[in-house]
């Protein structure tokens, strides 16, 4: 897969997207910025790249793993993702539920393996 880069510069993202598309990769990956930028900046980078990628080509967004970021990226045309966040959260006993996460103690993480009963609110 080709990697589209360009940081937060729309013109560089457009050029990179066009160049990677011209090389004929079967799919393209969108390199995020540098990590730690605000969500809005990340989505602007996605928006600056997607219009210049083939519609029928898989679009993989690198380094994105929170549920909110994934939903927002899918709405903008991304298909797949990879990130350490799900593994790290599980290792620390965290479970995503809706817009919040529940902290489970490591002592009872493996007990029962039942869905969380905690409600948002």
Short mmCIF file of N, CA, C and O in Angstrom, two decimals:
data_model
loop_
_atom_site.label_atom_id
_atom_site.label_comp_id
_atom_site.label_asym_id
_atom_site.label_seq_id
_atom_site.Cartn_x
_atom_site.Cartn_y
_atom_site.Cartn_z
N UNK A 1 0.85 -1.19 0.00
CA UNK A 1 0.00 0.00 0.00
C UNK A 1 0.89 1.24 0.00
O UNK A 1 1.91 1.28 0.67
N UNK A 2 0.45 2.24 -0.72
CA UNK A 2 1.17 3.51 -0.74
C UNK A 2 0.76 4.35 0.45
O UNK A 2 -0.35 4.21 0.98
N UNK A 3 1.64 5.22 0.88
CA UNK A 3 1.36 6.06 2.04
C UNK A 3 1.26 7.52 1.61
O UNK A 3 2.21 8.09 1.06
N UNK A 4 0.10 8.12 1.85
CA UNK A 4 -0.14 9.53 1.54
C UNK A 4 0.32 10.35 2.74
O UNK A 4 -0.10 10.10 3.86
N UNK A 5 1.18 11.30 2.47
CA UNK A 5 1.71 12.15 3.53
C UNK A 5 1.44 13.62 3.19
O UNK A 5 0.76 13.92 2.24
N UNK A 6 1.98 14.51 3.99
CA UNK A 6 1.81 15.93 3.73
C UNK A 6 1.51 16.75 4.97
O UNK A 6 1.20 17.93 4.87
N UNK A 7 1.58 16.11 6.14
CA UNK A 7 1.33 16.81 7.41
C UNK A 7 0.01 17.56 7.33
O UNK A 7 -0.98 17.02 6.87
N UNK A 8 -0.01 18.80 7.78
CA UNK A 8 -1.25 19.58 7.79
C UNK A 8 -1.32 20.55 6.62
O UNK A 8 -2.06 21.52 6.66
N UNK A 9 -0.58 20.26 5.56
CA UNK A 9 -0.55 21.13 4.39
C UNK A 9 -1.42 20.52 3.28
O UNK A 9 -1.02 19.53 2.65
N UNK A 10 -2.59 21.09 3.02
CA UNK A 10 -3.50 20.52 2.03
C UNK A 10 -2.86 20.34 0.65
O UNK A 10 -3.11 19.34 -0.02
N UNK A 11 -2.04 21.28 0.22
CA UNK A 11 -1.42 21.15 -1.10
C UNK A 11 -0.46 19.96 -1.17
O UNK A 11 -0.40 19.25 -2.17
N UNK A 12 0.27 19.71 -0.09
CA UNK A 12 1.17 18.57 -0.06
C UNK A 12 0.39 17.26 0.02
O UNK A 12 0.77 16.24 -0.58
N UNK A 13 -0.71 17.25 0.75
CA UNK A 13 -1.57 16.06 0.83
C UNK A 13 -2.15 15.74 -0.55
O UNK A 13 -2.18 14.58 -0.96
N UNK A 14 -2.62 16.76 -1.25
CA UNK A 14 -3.16 16.55 -2.60
C UNK A 14 -2.09 15.98 -3.53
O UNK A 14 -2.33 14.99 -4.23
N UNK A 15 -0.90 16.58 -3.52
CA UNK A 15 0.19 16.09 -4.38
C UNK A 15 0.56 14.66 -4.04
O UNK A 15 0.71 13.81 -4.93
N UNK A 16 0.70 14.36 -2.76
CA UNK A 16 1.06 13.01 -2.33
C UNK A 16 -0.02 12.01 -2.74
O UNK A 16 0.29 10.92 -3.24
N UNK A 17 -1.28 12.37 -2.56
CA UNK A 17 -2.38 11.48 -2.93
C UNK A 17 -2.37 11.20 -4.43
O UNK A 17 -2.50 10.05 -4.86
N UNK A 18 -2.17 12.22 -5.22
CA UNK A 18 -2.12 12.04 -6.67
C UNK A 18 -0.91 11.21 -7.09
O UNK A 18 -1.02 10.33 -7.95
N UNK A 19 0.24 11.47 -6.48
CA UNK A 19 1.45 10.72 -6.81
C UNK A 19 1.31 9.24 -6.43
O UNK A 19 1.68 8.35 -7.20
N UNK A 20 0.79 8.96 -5.25
CA UNK A 20 0.62 7.57 -4.82
C UNK A 20 -0.41 6.84 -5.69
O UNK A 20 -0.23 5.68 -6.05
N UNK A 21 -1.48 7.53 -6.07
CA UNK A 21 -2.48 6.95 -6.94
C UNK A 21 -1.88 6.60 -8.29
O UNK A 21 -2.13 5.52 -8.84
N UNK A 22 -1.06 7.49 -8.82
CA UNK A 22 -0.43 7.27 -10.13
C UNK A 22 0.48 6.04 -10.13
O UNK A 22 0.70 5.42 -11.17
N UNK A 23 1.02 5.67 -8.98
CA UNK A 23 1.90 4.51 -8.89
C UNK A 23 1.13 3.19 -8.91
O UNK A 23 1.74 2.12 -9.02
N UNK A 24 -0.17 3.25 -8.80
CA UNK A 24 -1.00 2.06 -8.95
C UNK A 24 -1.07 1.12 -7.76
O UNK A 24 -1.33 -0.08 -7.93
N UNK A 25 -0.88 1.62 -6.57
CA UNK A 25 -1.00 0.77 -5.39
C UNK A 25 -2.42 0.23 -5.27
O UNK A 25 -3.38 0.92 -5.60
N UNK A 26 -2.58 -1.00 -4.75
CA UNK A 26 -3.92 -1.57 -4.60
C UNK A 26 -4.73 -0.92 -3.48
O UNK A 26 -5.94 -1.07 -3.41
N UNK A 27 -4.08 -0.22 -2.61
CA UNK A 27 -4.73 0.50 -1.52
C UNK A 27 -3.82 1.60 -1.05
O UNK A 27 -2.62 1.62 -1.38
N UNK A 28 -4.37 2.53 -0.31
CA UNK A 28 -3.57 3.67 0.15
C UNK A 28 -3.77 3.88 1.64
O UNK A 28 -4.86 3.68 2.18
N UNK A 29 -2.70 4.29 2.29
CA UNK A 29 -2.73 4.59 3.72
C UNK A 29 -2.56 6.08 3.90
O UNK A 29 -1.74 6.70 3.22
N UNK A 30 -3.33 6.64 4.81
CA UNK A 30 -3.20 8.05 5.13
C UNK A 30 -2.37 8.18 6.39
O UNK A 30 -2.81 7.75 7.46
N UNK A 31 -1.18 8.74 6.25
CA UNK A 31 -0.36 8.97 7.42
C UNK A 31 -1.00 10.11 8.19
O UNK A 31 -1.38 11.14 7.61
N UNK A 32 -1.14 9.90 9.47
CA UNK A 32 -1.68 10.95 10.32
C UNK A 32 -0.65 12.07 10.38
O UNK A 32 0.36 12.02 9.72
N UNK A 33 -0.88 13.03 11.19
CA UNK A 33 0.07 14.12 11.32
C UNK A 33 1.25 13.61 12.13
O UNK A 33 1.91 12.67 11.74
N UNK A 34 1.53 14.18 13.27
CA UNK A 34 2.66 13.72 14.08
C UNK A 34 2.22 13.09 15.39
O UNK A 34 3.04 12.73 16.20
N UNK A 35 0.96 12.94 15.62
CA UNK A 35 0.35 12.44 16.86
C UNK A 35 0.28 13.57 17.89
O UNK A 35 1.23 14.28 18.11
N UNK A 36 -0.87 13.70 18.46
CA UNK A 36 -1.06 14.71 19.48
C UNK A 36 -1.73 15.98 18.97
O UNK A 36 -2.07 16.85 19.75
N UNK A 37 -1.90 16.09 17.64
CA UNK A 37 -2.59 17.25 17.12
C UNK A 37 -4.06 17.16 17.49
O UNK A 37 -4.58 16.07 17.71
N UNK A 38 -4.74 18.28 17.52
CA UNK A 38 -6.17 18.25 17.83
C UNK A 38 -6.94 17.42 16.79
O UNK A 38 -6.53 17.32 15.62
N UNK A 39 -8.04 16.85 17.22
CA UNK A 39 -8.88 16.03 16.36
C UNK A 39 -9.23 16.76 15.06
O UNK A 39 -9.20 16.18 13.98
N UNK A 40 -9.55 18.05 15.16
CA UNK A 40 -9.95 18.83 14.00
C UNK A 40 -8.85 18.88 12.95
O UNK A 40 -9.11 18.80 11.75
N UNK A 41 -7.61 19.00 13.39
CA UNK A 41 -6.48 19.03 12.44
C UNK A 41 -6.34 17.69 11.73
O UNK A 41 -6.06 17.64 10.53
N UNK A 42 -6.51 16.60 12.47
CA UNK A 42 -6.42 15.28 11.87
C UNK A 42 -7.51 15.11 10.81
O UNK A 42 -7.24 14.63 9.71
N UNK A 43 -8.73 15.52 11.11
CA UNK A 43 -9.82 15.38 10.15
C UNK A 43 -9.62 16.28 8.93
O UNK A 43 -9.96 15.91 7.82
N UNK A 44 -9.02 17.46 9.12
CA UNK A 44 -8.69 18.32 7.97
C UNK A 44 -7.69 17.63 7.05
O UNK A 44 -7.78 17.73 5.83
N UNK A 45 -6.73 16.92 7.63
CA UNK A 45 -5.73 16.19 6.84
C UNK A 45 -6.41 15.08 6.04
O UNK A 45 -6.09 14.85 4.87
N UNK A 46 -7.36 14.37 6.67
CA UNK A 46 -8.10 13.33 5.96
C UNK A 46 -8.90 13.94 4.83
O UNK A 46 -8.88 13.47 3.68
N UNK A 47 -9.60 15.03 5.12
CA UNK A 47 -10.42 15.71 4.11
C UNK A 47 -9.59 16.24 2.95
O UNK A 47 -10.07 16.31 1.82
N UNK A 48 -8.35 16.60 3.21
CA UNK A 48 -7.47 17.12 2.15
C UNK A 48 -6.94 16.00 1.26
O UNK A 48 -6.46 16.27 0.16
N UNK A 49 -7.02 14.76 1.71
CA UNK A 49 -6.46 13.63 0.96
C UNK A 49 -7.52 12.82 0.21
O UNK A 49 -7.32 12.46 -0.96
N UNK A 50 -8.62 12.51 0.86
CA UNK A 50 -9.62 11.59 0.34
C UNK A 50 -10.13 11.95 -1.07
O UNK A 50 -10.24 11.06 -1.91
N UNK A 51 -10.42 13.22 -1.38
CA UNK A 51 -10.96 13.52 -2.72
C UNK A 51 -10.03 13.14 -3.87
O UNK A 51 -10.47 13.01 -5.01
N UNK A 52 -8.76 12.95 -3.59
CA UNK A 52 -7.78 12.67 -4.63
C UNK A 52 -7.39 11.20 -4.71
O UNK A 52 -6.47 10.84 -5.43
N UNK A 53 -8.10 10.36 -3.99
CA UNK A 53 -7.83 8.92 -3.99
C UNK A 53 -8.92 8.20 -4.77
O UNK A 53 -10.07 8.64 -4.79
N UNK A 54 -8.58 7.07 -5.41
CA UNK A 54 -9.59 6.33 -6.17
C UNK A 54 -10.75 5.89 -5.26
O UNK A 54 -10.53 5.40 -4.15
N UNK A 55 -11.95 6.05 -5.75
CA UNK A 55 -13.13 5.73 -4.94
C UNK A 55 -13.18 4.26 -4.55
O UNK A 55 -13.58 3.92 -3.45
N UNK A 56 -12.73 3.37 -5.44
CA UNK A 56 -12.83 1.93 -5.18
C UNK A 56 -11.59 1.36 -4.50
O UNK A 56 -11.48 0.16 -4.33
N UNK A 57 -10.68 2.20 -4.08
CA UNK A 57 -9.45 1.76 -3.42
C UNK A 57 -9.61 1.79 -1.90
O UNK A 57 -10.17 2.76 -1.36
N UNK A 58 -9.13 0.76 -1.18
CA UNK A 58 -9.17 0.81 0.28
C UNK A 58 -8.35 1.97 0.82
O UNK A 58 -7.27 2.26 0.31
N UNK A 59 -8.88 2.62 1.84
CA UNK A 59 -8.21 3.76 2.47
C UNK A 59 -8.00 3.45 3.95
O UNK A 59 -8.96 3.33 4.69
N UNK A 60 -6.76 3.33 4.33
CA UNK A 60 -6.38 2.93 5.69
C UNK A 60 -5.80 4.14 6.41
O UNK A 60 -4.86 4.76 5.93
N UNK A 61 -6.37 4.49 7.56
CA UNK A 61 -5.87 5.62 8.34
C UNK A 61 -4.96 5.11 9.44
O UNK A 61 -5.38 4.34 10.31
N UNK A 62 -3.72 5.52 9.39
CA UNK A 62 -2.71 5.05 10.34
C UNK A 62 -2.83 5.76 11.68
O UNK A 62 -3.06 6.97 11.75
N UNK A 63 -2.69 5.01 12.76
CA UNK A 63 -2.58 5.58 14.09
C UNK A 63 -3.85 6.10 14.71
O UNK A 63 -3.80 6.93 15.61
N UNK A 64 -5.00 5.62 14.27
CA UNK A 64 -6.27 6.10 14.81
C UNK A 64 -7.00 4.92 15.45
O UNK A 64 -7.18 3.89 14.81
N UNK A 65 -7.41 5.08 16.72
CA UNK A 65 -8.02 3.95 17.40
C UNK A 65 -9.13 4.27 18.38
O UNK A 65 -9.76 3.35 18.90
N UNK A 66 -9.41 5.54 18.66
CA UNK A 66 -10.52 5.80 19.57
C UNK A 66 -11.83 5.66 18.80
O UNK A 66 -11.88 5.95 17.60
N UNK A 67 -12.87 5.21 19.47
CA UNK A 67 -14.15 5.05 18.76
C UNK A 67 -14.61 6.34 18.07
O UNK A 67 -15.07 6.29 16.93
N UNK A 68 -14.47 7.47 18.73
CA UNK A 68 -14.91 8.74 18.13
C UNK A 68 -14.13 9.03 16.85
O UNK A 68 -14.72 9.40 15.83
N UNK A 69 -12.80 8.89 16.89
CA UNK A 69 -11.99 9.17 15.71
C UNK A 69 -12.33 8.22 14.57
O UNK A 69 -12.37 8.63 13.40
N UNK A 70 -12.58 6.97 14.89
CA UNK A 70 -12.91 5.99 13.84
C UNK A 70 -14.23 6.36 13.17
O UNK A 70 -14.32 6.37 11.94
N UNK A 71 -15.24 6.69 13.95
CA UNK A 71 -16.54 7.06 13.37
C UNK A 71 -16.39 8.29 12.48
O UNK A 71 -16.93 8.34 11.37
N UNK A 72 -15.65 9.28 12.94
CA UNK A 72 -15.45 10.49 12.16
C UNK A 72 -14.68 10.21 10.87
O UNK A 72 -14.98 10.78 9.81
N UNK A 73 -13.68 9.34 10.93
CA UNK A 73 -12.88 9.01 9.75
C UNK A 73 -13.69 8.20 8.74
O UNK A 73 -13.57 8.42 7.53
N UNK A 74 -14.53 7.28 9.22
CA UNK A 74 -15.39 6.51 8.31
C UNK A 74 -16.33 7.46 7.57
O UNK A 74 -16.55 7.33 6.37
N UNK A 75 -16.88 8.44 8.28
CA UNK A 75 -17.78 9.41 7.66
C UNK A 75 -17.08 10.20 6.56
O UNK A 75 -17.74 10.72 5.65
N UNK A 76 -15.76 10.26 6.61
CA UNK A 76 -14.99 11.01 5.62
C UNK A 76 -14.39 10.10 4.53
O UNK A 76 -13.67 10.57 3.67
N UNK A 77 -14.64 8.79 4.63
CA UNK A 77 -14.21 7.89 3.56
C UNK A 77 -13.14 6.88 3.89
O UNK A 77 -12.70 6.14 3.02
N UNK A 78 -12.68 6.82 5.13
CA UNK A 78 -11.66 5.83 5.51
C UNK A 78 -12.32 4.47 5.77
O UNK A 78 -13.45 4.41 6.22
N UNK A 79 -11.57 3.41 5.48
CA UNK A 79 -12.12 2.06 5.59
C UNK A 79 -11.55 1.25 6.75
O UNK A 79 -12.26 0.49 7.38
N UNK A 80 -10.24 1.35 6.97
CA UNK A 80 -9.60 0.53 8.00
C UNK A 80 -8.64 1.39 8.81
O UNK A 80 -8.25 2.49 8.39
N UNK A 81 -8.25 0.85 9.98
CA UNK A 81 -7.47 1.62 10.94
C UNK A 81 -6.51 0.71 11.68
O UNK A 81 -6.73 -0.50 11.75
N UNK A 82 -5.49 1.28 12.26
CA UNK A 82 -4.62 0.53 13.17
C UNK A 82 -4.10 1.49 14.22
O UNK A 82 -3.88 2.66 13.95
N UNK A 83 -3.96 0.98 15.43
CA UNK A 83 -3.50 1.82 16.52
C UNK A 83 -3.24 0.94 17.74
O UNK A 83 -3.81 -0.13 17.88
N UNK A 84 -2.41 1.44 18.63
CA UNK A 84 -2.13 0.72 19.88
C UNK A 84 -3.23 0.93 20.91
O UNK A 84 -3.28 0.21 21.91
N UNK A 85 -4.11 1.90 20.70
CA UNK A 85 -5.09 2.27 21.73
C UNK A 85 -5.94 1.10 22.22
O UNK A 85 -6.04 0.89 23.43
N UNK A 86 -6.58 0.30 21.35
CA UNK A 86 -7.42 -0.78 21.89
C UNK A 86 -6.65 -1.76 22.77
O UNK A 86 -7.13 -2.16 23.83
N UNK A 87 -5.44 -2.12 22.35
CA UNK A 87 -4.64 -3.05 23.15
C UNK A 87 -4.20 -2.42 24.45
O UNK A 87 -4.27 -3.03 25.51
N UNK A 88 -3.76 -1.17 24.39
CA UNK A 88 -3.30 -0.48 25.60
C UNK A 88 -4.45 -0.32 26.59
O UNK A 88 -4.29 -0.57 27.79
N UNK A 89 -5.61 0.07 26.10
CA UNK A 89 -6.76 0.25 26.99
C UNK A 89 -7.14 -1.07 27.65
O UNK A 89 -7.41 -1.12 28.85
N UNK A 90 -7.17 -2.15 26.89
CA UNK A 90 -7.51 -3.45 27.45
C UNK A 90 -6.47 -3.89 28.48
O UNK A 90 -6.82 -4.42 29.54
N UNK A 91 -5.22 -3.65 28.19
CA UNK A 91 -4.15 -4.03 29.12
C UNK A 91 -4.30 -3.31 30.46
O UNK A 91 -3.96 -3.83 31.51
N UNK A 92 -4.85 -2.11 30.42
CA UNK A 92 -5.05 -1.33 31.65
C UNK A 92 -6.45 -1.50 32.23
O UNK A 92 -6.86 -0.76 33.11
N UNK A 93 -7.18 -2.49 31.69
CA UNK A 93 -8.49 -2.80 32.26
C UNK A 93 -9.57 -1.83 31.88
O UNK A 93 -10.55 -1.68 32.60
N UNK A 94 -9.44 -1.16 30.74
CA UNK A 94 -10.46 -0.19 30.32
C UNK A 94 -11.35 -0.81 29.24
O UNK A 94 -10.87 -1.54 28.38
N UNK A 95 -12.61 -0.46 29.27
CA UNK A 95 -13.60 -0.98 28.35
C UNK A 95 -14.38 0.21 27.80
O UNK A 95 -14.94 0.99 28.57
N UNK A 96 -14.42 0.36 26.49
CA UNK A 96 -15.20 1.44 25.89
C UNK A 96 -16.68 1.10 25.93
O UNK A 96 -17.07 0.01 25.54
N UNK A 97 -17.48 2.05 26.37
CA UNK A 97 -18.93 1.93 26.31
C UNK A 97 -19.47 3.29 25.92
O UNK A 97 -19.30 4.27 26.63
N UNK A 98 -20.07 3.36 24.75
CA UNK A 98 -20.60 4.59 24.20
C UNK A 98 -19.50 5.64 24.14
O UNK A 98 -18.44 5.39 23.60
N UNK A 99 -19.71 6.82 24.74
CA UNK A 99 -18.73 7.90 24.65
C UNK A 99 -17.80 7.94 25.86
O UNK A 99 -16.98 8.83 26.00
N UNK A 100 -17.92 6.97 26.75
CA UNK A 100 -17.11 6.93 27.96
C UNK A 100 -16.39 5.60 28.01
O UNK A 100 -16.64 4.72 27.21
N UNK A 101 -15.52 5.45 28.94
CA UNK A 101 -14.98 4.12 29.16
C UNK A 101 -15.08 3.78 30.63
O UNK A 101 -15.12 4.63 31.49
N UNK A 102 -15.20 2.50 30.89
CA UNK A 102 -15.33 1.99 32.24
C UNK A 102 -14.00 1.38 32.64
O UNK A 102 -13.37 0.68 31.87
N UNK A 103 -13.57 1.66 33.84
CA UNK A 103 -12.33 1.07 34.33
C UNK A 103 -12.69 -0.16 35.14
O UNK A 103 -13.44 -0.10 36.10
N UNK A 104 -12.20 -1.29 34.69
CA UNK A 104 -12.41 -2.55 35.40
C UNK A 104 -11.10 -2.84 36.13
O UNK A 104 -10.04 -2.63 35.59
N UNK A 105 -11.19 -3.34 37.33
CA UNK A 105 -9.95 -3.68 38.03
C UNK A 105 -9.33 -4.90 37.38
O UNK A 105 -10.04 -5.77 36.88
N UNK A 106 -8.03 -4.97 37.40
CA UNK A 106 -7.35 -6.12 36.81
C UNK A 106 -7.74 -7.40 37.52
O UNK A 106 -7.74 -8.46 36.93
N UNK A 107 -8.13 -7.28 38.76
CA UNK A 107 -8.51 -8.45 39.56
C UNK A 107 -9.72 -9.16 38.95
O UNK A 107 -9.78 -10.38 38.92
N UNK A 108 -10.70 -8.40 38.43
CA UNK A 108 -11.91 -9.05 37.93
C UNK A 108 -12.06 -9.00 36.41
O UNK A 108 -13.09 -9.35 35.90
N UNK A 109 -11.04 -8.59 35.69
CA UNK A 109 -11.14 -8.48 34.23
C UNK A 109 -11.51 -9.81 33.60
O UNK A 109 -12.36 -9.89 32.73
N UNK A 110 -10.91 -10.90 34.03
CA UNK A 110 -11.18 -12.19 33.42
C UNK A 110 -12.35 -12.94 34.01
O UNK A 110 -12.73 -13.99 33.51
N UNK A 111 -12.96 -12.42 35.04
CA UNK A 111 -14.06 -13.13 35.70
C UNK A 111 -15.38 -12.90 34.98
O UNK A 111 -15.83 -11.78 34.83
N UNK A 112 -15.97 -13.96 34.50
CA UNK A 112 -17.30 -13.87 33.92
C UNK A 112 -17.33 -13.44 32.47
O UNK A 112 -18.18 -13.87 31.72
N UNK A 113 -16.48 -12.54 32.06
CA UNK A 113 -16.44 -12.01 30.70
C UNK A 113 -17.83 -11.63 30.21
O UNK A 113 -18.24 -11.93 29.11
N UNK A 114 -18.60 -10.97 31.05
CA UNK A 114 -19.94 -10.52 30.71
C UNK A 114 -19.87 -9.10 30.16
O UNK A 114 -19.03 -8.32 30.55
N UNK A 115 -20.82 -8.73 29.28
CA UNK A 115 -20.87 -7.33 28.83
C UNK A 115 -21.08 -6.41 30.04
O UNK A 115 -21.70 -6.80 31.02
N UNK A 116 -20.58 -5.20 29.94
CA UNK A 116 -20.72 -4.25 31.03
C UNK A 116 -22.19 -3.95 31.31
O UNK A 116 -22.99 -3.82 30.39
N UNK A 117 -22.54 -3.84 32.57
CA UNK A 117 -23.90 -3.51 32.96
C UNK A 117 -24.04 -2.01 33.26
O UNK A 117 -25.11 -1.54 33.53
N UNK A 118 -22.91 -1.30 33.22
CA UNK A 118 -22.93 0.12 33.53
C UNK A 118 -23.66 0.89 32.43
O UNK A 118 -23.47 0.64 31.26
N UNK A 119 -24.47 1.84 32.83
CA UNK A 119 -25.23 2.65 31.88
C UNK A 119 -24.61 4.03 31.79
O UNK A 119 -24.11 4.57 32.75
N UNK A 120 -24.71 4.65 30.58
CA UNK A 120 -24.28 6.04 30.45
C UNK A 120 -25.26 6.92 31.21
O UNK A 120 -26.43 6.61 31.32
N UNK A 121 -24.76 8.06 31.64
CA UNK A 121 -25.73 8.93 32.26
C UNK A 121 -25.14 9.78 33.23
O UNK A 121 -24.98 10.52 33.91
#
